[in-house]
CSV table of C-alpha atoms in Angstrom, one decimal:
chain,number,residue,atom,x,y,z
A,1,MET,CA,28.9,-14.4,-24.8
A,2,ASP,CA,31.8,-16.7,-25.4
A,3,TRP,CA,33.2,-17.7,-21.9
A,4,ARG,CA,36.4,-16.6,-23.4
A,5,LEU,CA,35.5,-13.3,-24.1
A,6,LYS,CA,33.8,-13.0,-20.8
A,7,SER,CA,36.8,-14.2,-19.0
A,8,SER,CA,38.9,-11.7,-21.1
A,9,HIS,CA,37.0,-8.9,-19.9
A,10,GLU,CA,37.3,-10.0,-16.1
A,11,ARG,CA,41.2,-10.3,-16.5
A,12,TRP,CA,41.4,-7.0,-17.8
A,13,LEU,CA,39.3,-5.5,-15.1
A,14,GLU,CA,41.7,-7.4,-12.5
A,15,GLY,CA,44.8,-5.9,-14.3
A,16,ASN,CA,45.9,-9.3,-15.8
A,17,LEU,CA,46.5,-7.8,-19.2
A,18,SER,CA,48.4,-10.5,-21.1
A,19,PRO,CA,45.9,-13.1,-20.1
A,20,ALA,CA,43.0,-11.0,-21.1
A,21,VAL,CA,44.7,-10.6,-24.5
A,22,ARG,CA,45.1,-14.2,-24.8
A,23,LEU,CA,41.6,-15.1,-24.1
A,24,ALA,CA,40.4,-12.6,-26.6
A,25,ARG,CA,42.6,-14.1,-29.3
A,26,GLN,CA,41.2,-17.5,-28.6
A,27,ALA,CA,37.5,-16.1,-28.7
A,28,ALA,CA,38.4,-14.4,-31.9
A,29,SER,CA,40.2,-17.3,-33.5
A,30,HIS,CA,36.9,-19.5,-33.7
A,31,ASP,CA,35.5,-17.1,-36.2
A,32,ARG,CA,38.4,-15.8,-38.5
A,33,ASP,CA,36.1,-15.6,-41.5
A,34,GLY,CA,33.8,-12.9,-39.6
A,35,THR,CA,30.7,-14.8,-40.1
A,36,SER,CA,29.2,-14.4,-36.7
A,37,GLU,CA,28.4,-11.4,-34.5
A,38,ALA,CA,30.3,-13.0,-31.6
A,39,GLY,CA,33.5,-13.5,-33.4
A,40,VAL,CA,33.6,-9.8,-34.7
A,41,GLU,CA,32.6,-8.6,-31.0
A,42,ALA,CA,35.7,-10.8,-29.7
A,43,GLU,CA,37.9,-9.2,-32.5
A,44,LEU,CA,36.6,-5.7,-31.6
A,45,TRP,CA,37.5,-6.1,-28.0
A,46,LEU,CA,40.8,-7.7,-28.9
A,47,ALA,CA,41.7,-4.6,-31.1
A,48,LEU,CA,40.6,-2.1,-28.4
A,49,MET,CA,42.9,-3.8,-26.0
A,50,LEU,CA,45.8,-4.2,-28.5
A,51,ILE,CA,45.7,-0.3,-29.3
A,52,ARG,CA,45.4,0.5,-25.3
A,53,LEU,CA,48.7,-1.6,-24.8
A,54,ARG,CA,50.2,0.1,-28.1
A,55,HIS,CA,50.7,-3.5,-29.6
A,56,HIS,CA,50.4,-1.8,-33.2
A,57,ASP,CA,51.4,-4.6,-35.4
A,58,GLU,CA,49.0,-7.3,-33.9
A,59,PHE,CA,46.3,-4.4,-34.0
A,60,ASP,CA,47.1,-3.8,-37.8
A,61,ARG,CA,46.5,-7.5,-38.5
A,62,THR,CA,43.3,-7.8,-36.6
A,63,MET,CA,41.8,-4.6,-38.0
A,64,ALA,CA,42.7,-5.9,-41.6
A,65,GLY,CA,40.0,-8.8,-40.6
A,66,VAL,CA,37.5,-6.9,-38.6
A,67,GLU,CA,36.9,-3.8,-40.8
A,68,PRO,CA,35.3,-6.1,-43.6
A,69,ALA,CA,33.6,-8.2,-41.3
A,70,VAL,CA,31.8,-5.4,-39.6
A,71,ALA,CA,30.8,-3.9,-42.9
A,72,ARG,CA,29.6,-7.4,-44.1
A,73,ILE,CA,27.4,-8.0,-41.0
A,74,GLY,CA,26.0,-4.2,-40.7
A,75,LYS,CA,25.2,-4.1,-37.1
A,76,PRO,CA,25.2,-0.6,-36.0
A,77,ASP,CA,26.5,-0.9,-32.5
A,78,GLN,CA,29.7,-2.8,-33.9
A,79,GLU,CA,30.0,-0.1,-36.5
A,80,ILE,CA,30.2,2.4,-33.6
A,81,LYS,CA,32.8,0.4,-31.9
A,82,LEU,CA,34.9,0.0,-34.9
A,83,LYS,CA,34.7,3.9,-35.4
A,84,LEU,CA,35.9,4.1,-31.6
A,85,VAL,CA,38.8,1.8,-32.1
A,86,GLN,CA,40.0,3.8,-35.4
A,87,ALA,CA,39.7,6.9,-33.8
A,88,LEU,CA,41.7,6.0,-30.7
A,89,SER,CA,44.3,4.4,-32.9
A,90,GLN,CA,44.7,7.4,-35.0
A,91,GLY,CA,44.7,9.8,-32.1
A,92,ILE,CA,47.4,7.7,-30.4
A,93,ARG,CA,49.4,7.4,-33.5
A,94,GLY,CA,49.0,10.7,-35.2
A,95,GLY,CA,47.4,13.1,-32.9
A,96,PHE,CA,43.9,13.6,-31.8
A,97,SER,CA,43.1,16.4,-34.0
A,98,ASN,CA,42.8,13.6,-36.8
A,99,VAL,CA,39.8,12.1,-35.2
A,100,THR,CA,37.3,14.7,-34.2
A,101,GLU,CA,35.0,13.8,-37.0
A,102,GLN,CA,34.9,10.2,-35.9
A,103,ALA,CA,34.6,11.1,-32.2
A,104,ARG,CA,31.8,13.5,-33.0
A,105,TYR,CA,30.0,10.8,-35.1
A,106,ILE,CA,30.0,8.4,-32.1
A,107,VAL,CA,28.7,11.0,-29.6
A,108,ASP,CA,25.7,11.9,-31.8
A,109,ALA,CA,24.9,7.9,-32.5
A,110,PRO,CA,21.5,6.7,-31.1
A,111,GLY,CA,21.1,3.8,-28.8
A,112,GLU,CA,22.0,2.6,-25.3
A,113,ALA,CA,24.4,0.0,-26.5
A,114,VAL,CA,27.1,2.3,-27.4
A,115,GLU,CA,27.0,4.4,-24.0
A,116,GLY,CA,30.5,3.0,-23.1
A,117,CYS,CA,31.8,4.3,-26.6
A,118,ARG,CA,30.0,7.5,-26.4
A,119,SER,CA,32.0,8.2,-23.0
A,120,PHE,CA,35.1,7.2,-24.8
A,121,ALA,CA,34.3,9.7,-27.5
A,122,TRP,CA,33.9,12.5,-25.2
A,123,VAL,CA,37.5,11.7,-23.7
A,124,ILE,CA,38.8,11.8,-27.2
A,125,LEU,CA,37.4,15.1,-28.1
A,126,ALA,CA,38.4,16.5,-24.5
A,127,LEU,CA,42.0,15.5,-25.0
A,128,GLU,CA,42.3,16.6,-28.7
A,129,ALA,CA,41.3,20.3,-27.3
A,130,LEU,CA,43.7,20.0,-24.3
A,131,ARG,CA,46.6,18.9,-26.8
A,132,ARG,CA,46.0,22.0,-28.9
A,133,GLY,CA,45.6,24.5,-25.7
A,134,ASP,CA,42.0,25.1,-26.3
A,135,LEU,CA,41.0,25.0,-22.6
A,136,ARG,CA,37.6,26.4,-23.0
A,137,THR,CA,36.6,23.5,-25.6
A,138,ALA,CA,38.1,20.9,-23.2
A,139,GLY,CA,36.2,22.1,-20.3
A,140,ASP,CA,33.1,22.2,-22.3
A,141,TYR,CA,33.8,18.6,-23.5
A,142,ALA,CA,34.7,17.6,-19.9
A,143,ARG,CA,31.4,18.8,-18.5
A,144,ARG,CA,29.7,16.6,-21.0
A,145,MET,CA,31.5,13.3,-19.8
A,146,SER,CA,29.2,11.1,-18.3
A,147,ALA,CA,29.5,10.3,-14.6
A,148,GLU,CA,29.2,6.6,-15.2
A,149,SER,CA,32.4,6.7,-17.1
A,150,VAL,CA,34.2,7.6,-13.9
A,151,LEU,CA,31.8,6.0,-11.4
A,152,GLY,CA,29.3,3.6,-13.1
A,153,ASN,CA,29.5,0.3,-14.5
A,154,SER,CA,30.9,0.7,-18.0
A,155,ARG,CA,34.2,-1.2,-18.8
A,156,PHE,CA,35.4,1.9,-20.7
A,157,PRO,CA,37.8,4.5,-19.8
A,158,ARG,CA,37.1,5.5,-16.2
A,159,GLY,CA,40.9,5.9,-15.5
A,160,LEU,CA,41.5,7.9,-18.5
A,161,THR,CA,38.4,9.9,-18.0
A,162,ALA,CA,39.6,10.8,-14.4
A,163,TRP,CA,43.2,11.8,-15.8
A,164,THR,CA,41.8,13.8,-18.6
A,165,LEU,CA,39.5,15.7,-16.1
A,166,VAL,CA,42.6,16.3,-13.7
A,167,GLN,CA,44.8,17.6,-16.6
A,168,ILE,CA,42.2,20.1,-17.9
A,169,GLU,CA,41.4,21.3,-14.4
A,170,GLU,CA,45.0,21.7,-13.9
A,171,ALA,CA,45.8,23.4,-17.1
A,172,THR,CA,42.9,25.8,-16.4
A,173,HIS,CA,43.4,26.5,-12.8
A,174,GLY,CA,46.8,25.5,-11.9
A,175,PRO,CA,48.3,22.7,-10.0
A,176,GLU,CA,47.0,23.8,-6.4
A,177,ALA,CA,43.4,23.5,-7.8
A,178,VAL,CA,43.6,20.0,-8.4
A,179,ALA,CA,46.1,18.5,-5.8
A,180,TYR,CA,42.9,17.1,-3.7
A,181,MET,CA,41.7,15.3,-6.8
A,182,VAL,CA,45.4,13.8,-7.6
A,183,GLU,CA,45.8,12.9,-3.8
A,184,ARG,CA,42.4,11.3,-3.7
A,185,LEU,CA,42.9,9.4,-6.9
A,186,ILE,CA,46.3,7.9,-5.7
A,187,SER,CA,45.3,7.4,-2.1
A,188,THR,CA,42.2,5.0,-2.9
A,189,GLY,CA,44.4,2.8,-5.2
A,190,GLY,CA,41.4,1.5,-6.5
A,191,TRP,CA,40.3,0.2,-9.7
A,192,ILE,CA,40.4,3.7,-11.4
A,193,TYR,CA,43.7,4.2,-10.4
A,194,GLN,CA,45.0,0.8,-11.5
A,195,ASP,CA,43.2,1.2,-14.9
A,196,LEU,CA,44.8,4.4,-15.5
A,197,LEU,CA,48.3,2.9,-14.8
A,198,SER,CA,47.7,-0.1,-16.9
A,199,THR,CA,46.2,1.8,-20.1
A,200,GLU,CA,47.7,5.3,-20.3
A,201,PRO,CA,51.5,5.0,-20.4
A,202,GLY,CA,52.2,8.8,-19.7
A,203,SER,CA,50.1,8.8,-16.5
A,204,ALA,CA,52.1,7.4,-14.1
A,205,ALA,CA,55.2,9.9,-15.0
A,206,TRP,CA,52.6,12.7,-15.0
A,207,LEU,CA,51.4,11.8,-11.5
A,208,VAL,CA,55.0,11.5,-10.1
A,209,ARG,CA,56.1,14.9,-11.6
A,210,PHE,CA,53.0,16.3,-10.0
A,211,MET,CA,53.6,14.8,-6.6
A,212,MET,CA,57.4,15.2,-6.3
A,213,PRO,CA,57.3,18.8,-5.1
A,214,ARG,CA,54.6,17.9,-2.6
A,215,ASP,CA,55.7,14.4,-1.3
A,216,ASP,CA,58.5,12.4,-2.4
A,217,THR,CA,57.0,9.4,-0.5
A,218,THR,CA,53.9,9.3,-2.6
A,219,ALA,CA,55.7,9.9,-5.7
A,220,GLN,CA,57.7,6.9,-5.1
A,221,ALA,CA,54.9,4.8,-4.4
A,222,ILE,CA,53.4,5.7,-7.7
A,223,ALA,CA,56.6,4.6,-9.5
A,224,THR,CA,56.4,1.3,-7.5
A,225,ALA,CA,52.7,0.8,-8.3
A,226,ALA,CA,53.6,1.4,-11.9
A,227,ARG,CA,56.2,-1.3,-11.7
A,228,GLY,CA,53.6,-3.5,-10.0
A,229,VAL,CA,51.1,-2.9,-12.6
A,230,CYS,CA,53.6,-4.0,-15.4
A,231,GLU,CA,54.6,-7.1,-13.7
A,232,ARG,CA,51.0,-8.2,-12.9
A,233,GLY,CA,49.8,-7.3,-16.5
A,234,GLY,CA,52.5,-9.4,-17.8
A,235,ASP,CA,55.2,-7.2,-18.5
A,236,PRO,CA,54.0,-5.7,-21.9
A,237,PRO,CA,56.7,-3.3,-23.3
A,238,VAL,CA,54.7,-0.1,-23.2
A,239,LEU,CA,54.0,-0.7,-19.5
A,240,ASP,CA,57.9,-1.4,-18.7
A,241,ALA,CA,58.7,1.9,-20.4
A,242,ALA,CA,55.9,3.6,-18.3
A,243,ALA,CA,57.5,2.1,-15.1
A,244,CYS,CA,60.9,3.2,-16.1
A,245,HIS,CA,59.7,6.6,-16.9
A,246,ALA,CA,58.5,7.2,-13.5
A,247,GLU,CA,61.3,5.3,-11.7
A,248,GLY,CA,63.6,7.7,-13.9
A,249,LEU,CA,61.9,10.8,-12.3
A,250,VAL,CA,62.2,9.6,-8.7
A,251,ARG,CA,65.8,8.4,-9.1
A,252,HIS,CA,66.9,11.3,-11.1
A,253,SER,CA,68.1,8.7,-13.7
A,254,ALA,CA,69.0,9.9,-17.2
A,255,ALA,CA,69.2,6.0,-18.3
A,256,ASP,CA,65.7,5.2,-17.2
A,257,LEU,CA,64.2,8.1,-19.0
A,258,LEU,CA,66.1,7.2,-22.2
A,259,PHE,CA,64.9,3.8,-21.9
A,260,ALA,CA,61.3,4.7,-21.5
A,261,ALA,CA,61.8,7.3,-24.6
A,262,THR,CA,63.2,4.7,-26.7
A,263,HIS,CA,60.9,1.8,-25.9
A,264,TYR,CA,57.3,3.4,-25.5
A,265,GLY,CA,54.8,2.4,-28.3
A,266,ASP,CA,53.3,5.9,-27.7
A,267,PRO,CA,54.7,8.8,-29.5
A,268,TRP,CA,53.2,11.4,-27.1
A,269,ALA,CA,54.6,9.5,-24.0
A,270,ALA,CA,58.0,9.2,-25.7
A,271,ALA,CA,58.1,12.9,-26.1
A,272,SER,CA,57.2,13.3,-22.6
A,273,ALA,CA,60.2,11.1,-21.4
A,274,ARG,CA,62.4,13.1,-23.8
A,275,GLU,CA,61.4,16.4,-22.3
A,276,ASP,CA,61.8,15.1,-18.7
A,277,LEU,CA,65.5,13.8,-19.9
A,278,GLY,CA,66.1,17.3,-21.4
A,279,VAL,CA,65.1,19.2,-18.1
A,280,MET,CA,67.1,16.6,-16.0
A,281,LEU,CA,70.3,17.1,-18.1
A,282,ALA,CA,69.8,20.9,-18.2
A,283,GLY,CA,69.8,20.8,-14.3
A,284,HIS,CA,73.0,18.7,-14.4
A,285,GLY,CA,74.7,21.5,-16.3
A,286,ALA,CA,74.7,19.8,-19.6
A,287,PRO,CA,73.0,22.2,-22.0
A,288,ALA,CA,74.0,20.7,-25.3
A,289,GLN,CA,72.5,17.4,-24.5
A,290,ALA,CA,69.6,19.0,-22.9
A,291,ILE,CA,68.9,20.9,-26.0
A,292,ALA,CA,69.3,17.8,-28.2
A,293,ALA,CA,66.7,15.9,-25.8
A,294,LEU,CA,64.3,18.7,-25.9
A,295,GLU,CA,64.5,19.3,-29.7
A,296,HIS,CA,63.7,15.6,-30.1
A,297,ALA,CA,60.8,15.9,-27.9
A,298,LEU,CA,59.7,18.9,-29.6
A,299,THR,CA,59.5,17.1,-32.9
A,300,GLY,CA,57.7,14.3,-31.1
A,301,TYR,CA,54.9,16.5,-29.8
A,302,LEU,CA,54.6,18.2,-33.3
A,303,ALA,CA,54.3,14.8,-34.8
A,304,VAL,CA,51.1,14.2,-32.8
A,305,GLN,CA,49.9,17.7,-33.2
A,306,SER,CA,50.1,18.5,-29.4
A,307,SER,CA,50.6,22.2,-29.8
A,308,ARG,CA,50.1,22.9,-26.1
A,309,ASP,CA,53.2,20.8,-25.0
A,310,ALA,CA,55.1,22.1,-28.4
A,311,ALA,CA,54.8,25.8,-27.1
A,312,ARG,CA,56.1,24.7,-23.7
A,313,LEU,CA,59.2,23.0,-25.5
A,314,LYS,CA,59.8,26.1,-27.3
A,315,ARG,CA,59.9,28.3,-24.2
A,316,ARG,CA,62.2,25.7,-22.5
A,317,LEU,CA,64.6,25.9,-25.4
A,318,HIS,CA,64.5,29.5,-25.5
A,319,ARG,CA,65.7,29.6,-22.0
A,320,LEU,CA,68.5,27.6,-23.3
A,321,GLY,CA,69.4,30.0,-25.9
A,322,ARG,CA,67.5,28.2,-28.6
A,323,THR,CA,65.0,30.0,-31.0
A,324,TYR,CA,63.3,29.0,-34.1
A,325,HIS,CA,62.1,30.6,-37.3
A,326,HIS,CA,58.4,30.2,-37.1
A,327,ALA,CA,58.2,28.6,-40.6
A,328,ARG,CA,60.1,25.6,-39.3
A,329,TRP,CA,57.8,24.8,-36.3
A,330,SER,CA,54.7,26.2,-37.5
A,331,GLU,CA,52.4,23.1,-36.7
A,332,GLU,CA,51.8,24.1,-33.3
A,333,SER,CA,50.2,27.5,-34.1
A,334,ASP,CA,48.3,26.5,-37.5
A,335,VAL,CA,45.5,24.9,-35.6
A,336,GLY,CA,45.0,27.7,-33.0
A,337,ILE,CA,44.7,30.6,-35.4
A,338,ARG,CA,41.9,28.8,-37.2
A,339,ASP,CA,40.1,28.9,-33.9
A,340,LEU,CA,40.3,32.6,-33.5
A,341,THR,CA,36.9,34.2,-33.6
A,342,LYS,CA,36.3,37.3,-36.0
A,343,THR,CA,36.9,39.7,-33.1
A,344,GLU,CA,39.9,37.9,-31.9
A,345,ILE,CA,41.4,38.3,-35.4
A,346,ALA,CA,40.5,42.0,-35.4
A,347,VAL,CA,42.2,42.6,-32.1
A,348,ALA,CA,45.1,40.4,-33.0
A,349,GLU,CA,45.9,42.3,-36.1
A,350,LEU,CA,45.6,45.7,-34.3
A,351,VAL,CA,47.7,44.7,-31.4
A,352,ALA,CA,50.4,43.3,-33.8
A,353,GLN,CA,50.5,46.5,-35.4
A,354,GLY,CA,51.3,48.0,-32.2
A,355,LEU,CA,48.3,49.6,-30.9
A,356,SER,CA,47.3,49.7,-27.2
A,357,ASN,CA,44.3,48.1,-25.8
A,358,THR,CA,42.8,51.7,-25.6
A,359,GLN,CA,43.5,52.5,-29.2
A,360,ALA,CA,42.2,48.9,-30.5
A,361,ALA,CA,39.1,49.3,-28.5
A,362,GLY,CA,38.5,52.9,-30.0
A,363,GLN,CA,38.9,51.2,-33.6
A,364,LEU,CA,36.7,48.4,-32.7
A,365,PHE,CA,34.0,50.1,-30.8
A,366,ILE,CA,34.4,48.0,-27.7
A,367,SER,CA,35.9,48.7,-24.2
A,368,ARG,CA,39.6,48.2,-23.4
A,369,HIS,CA,38.5,45.6,-20.9
A,370,THR,CA,37.0,43.7,-23.7
A,371,VAL,CA,40.0,43.9,-25.8
A,372,ALA,CA,42.1,42.6,-22.8
A,373,TYR,CA,39.7,39.7,-22.5
A,374,HIS,CA,40.1,38.8,-26.2
A,375,LEU,CA,43.9,39.2,-26.0
A,376,ARG,CA,44.2,36.6,-23.4
A,377,SER,CA,42.1,34.2,-25.4
A,378,ILE,CA,44.5,34.9,-28.3
A,379,PHE,CA,47.5,34.2,-26.4
A,380,ARG,CA,46.0,30.9,-24.9
A,381,LYS,CA,44.9,29.7,-28.4
A,382,LEU,CA,48.2,30.6,-30.1
A,383,GLN,CA,50.2,29.4,-27.3
A,384,LEU,CA,51.8,33.2,-27.1
A,385,THR,CA,53.2,34.8,-23.9
A,386,SER,CA,53.3,38.5,-25.0
A,387,ARG,CA,52.2,41.3,-27.2
A,388,VAL,CA,55.7,41.4,-28.6
A,389,GLU,CA,55.7,37.7,-29.8
A,390,LEU,CA,52.3,38.2,-31.3
A,391,ALA,CA,53.6,41.1,-33.4
A,392,ARG,CA,56.6,39.1,-34.4
A,393,THR,CA,54.7,36.0,-35.7
A,394,TRP,CA,51.2,37.3,-36.7
A,395,THR,CA,51.9,38.2,-40.3
A,396,GLU,CA,53.5,34.8,-41.1
A,397,LEU,CA,50.6,33.0,-39.1
A,398,HIS,CA,48.1,34.9,-41.0
A,399,ARG,CA,49.6,34.1,-44.4
A,400,GLU,CA,50.0,30.6,-43.8
A,401,ALA,CA,46.4,30.0,-42.6
A,402,LYS,CA,45.4,31.8,-45.8
A,403,GLN,CA,47.4,29.5,-47.9
A,404,GLN,CA,45.9,26.4,-46.1
A,405,SER,CA,42.4,27.6,-46.8
A,406,VAL,CA,43.0,27.9,-50.5
């Protein structure tokens, strides 16, 4: 391995992100025509760092050279790594539901050389399911994640994996169920925690938001750690935005939150900052400004196909007196309805017609308890909260799903 590439890996692990990128650029520059495997390996590593730091323009330029080089060399492990980088980029920019096919291809690929990529692919699949609110599938993928990706020697996403597991557990079982996991992640202050703050821009704010009702001192320490990671990493813009996001929550500063929302290179994290800004403005008695911020956040979540977050934003806006015709905001439900089983569709149709659980059970020849079970699953998948909401939206949901299948 080129000494520059080796040093780049070491700097990345130390949290010296800008030097790591600079060394990878130097290693890649020795083989710009893509004639050697070592040069392509350096460019793949550079591309992975660039997308994790949300340097989109340089990432696109790097990929324009590395994609034909990988095809020319035809080495399977490099092809897998290329698919990983492509999947991660598409997920960050346009939503993880765009990349499931690529991620599953990586998961099924043979060979020990791609174990780190395989662990990363499991994370992508778990995040995709979490974003669209399919917690059962997210949990299934989470259980398949290799323990090596969290505790082993892989350079791949131990921090991101730990955070994904925590988010899935919190969404499934509630905040108190994961409090000890979050506290342990933070209190160790180890490499996993530092890696998470370095490469997942929304994580610091998420952790601050989680800890604020429990321990203000720890919440402040997370914001301080995020700022330290930014400075040690060479002040990448995305990490500056992440630090401002965390600091804005701790300081109750709308200016910091607005700065984060407008300087993130990550659309999901930007939407998260605007949501926090809207919640803060609502708490300060500025409903018009709060609605504007939350609507902007809703648009951002829909753009990356995060239906679970979009549904939460609709509920927040509803409490502020804003409601929307379903056709305008149909993106967050279209994914969920395609995931309903045949029995769930039958239950949904009967309940939407006004039948009780007992009446629906009689028509389907199942117990009312089974109907209740399926109804809970339907509410979760479609991000609904009541039978009334199901009845109001089901006809249009069903019609739109049929139109998409034509």
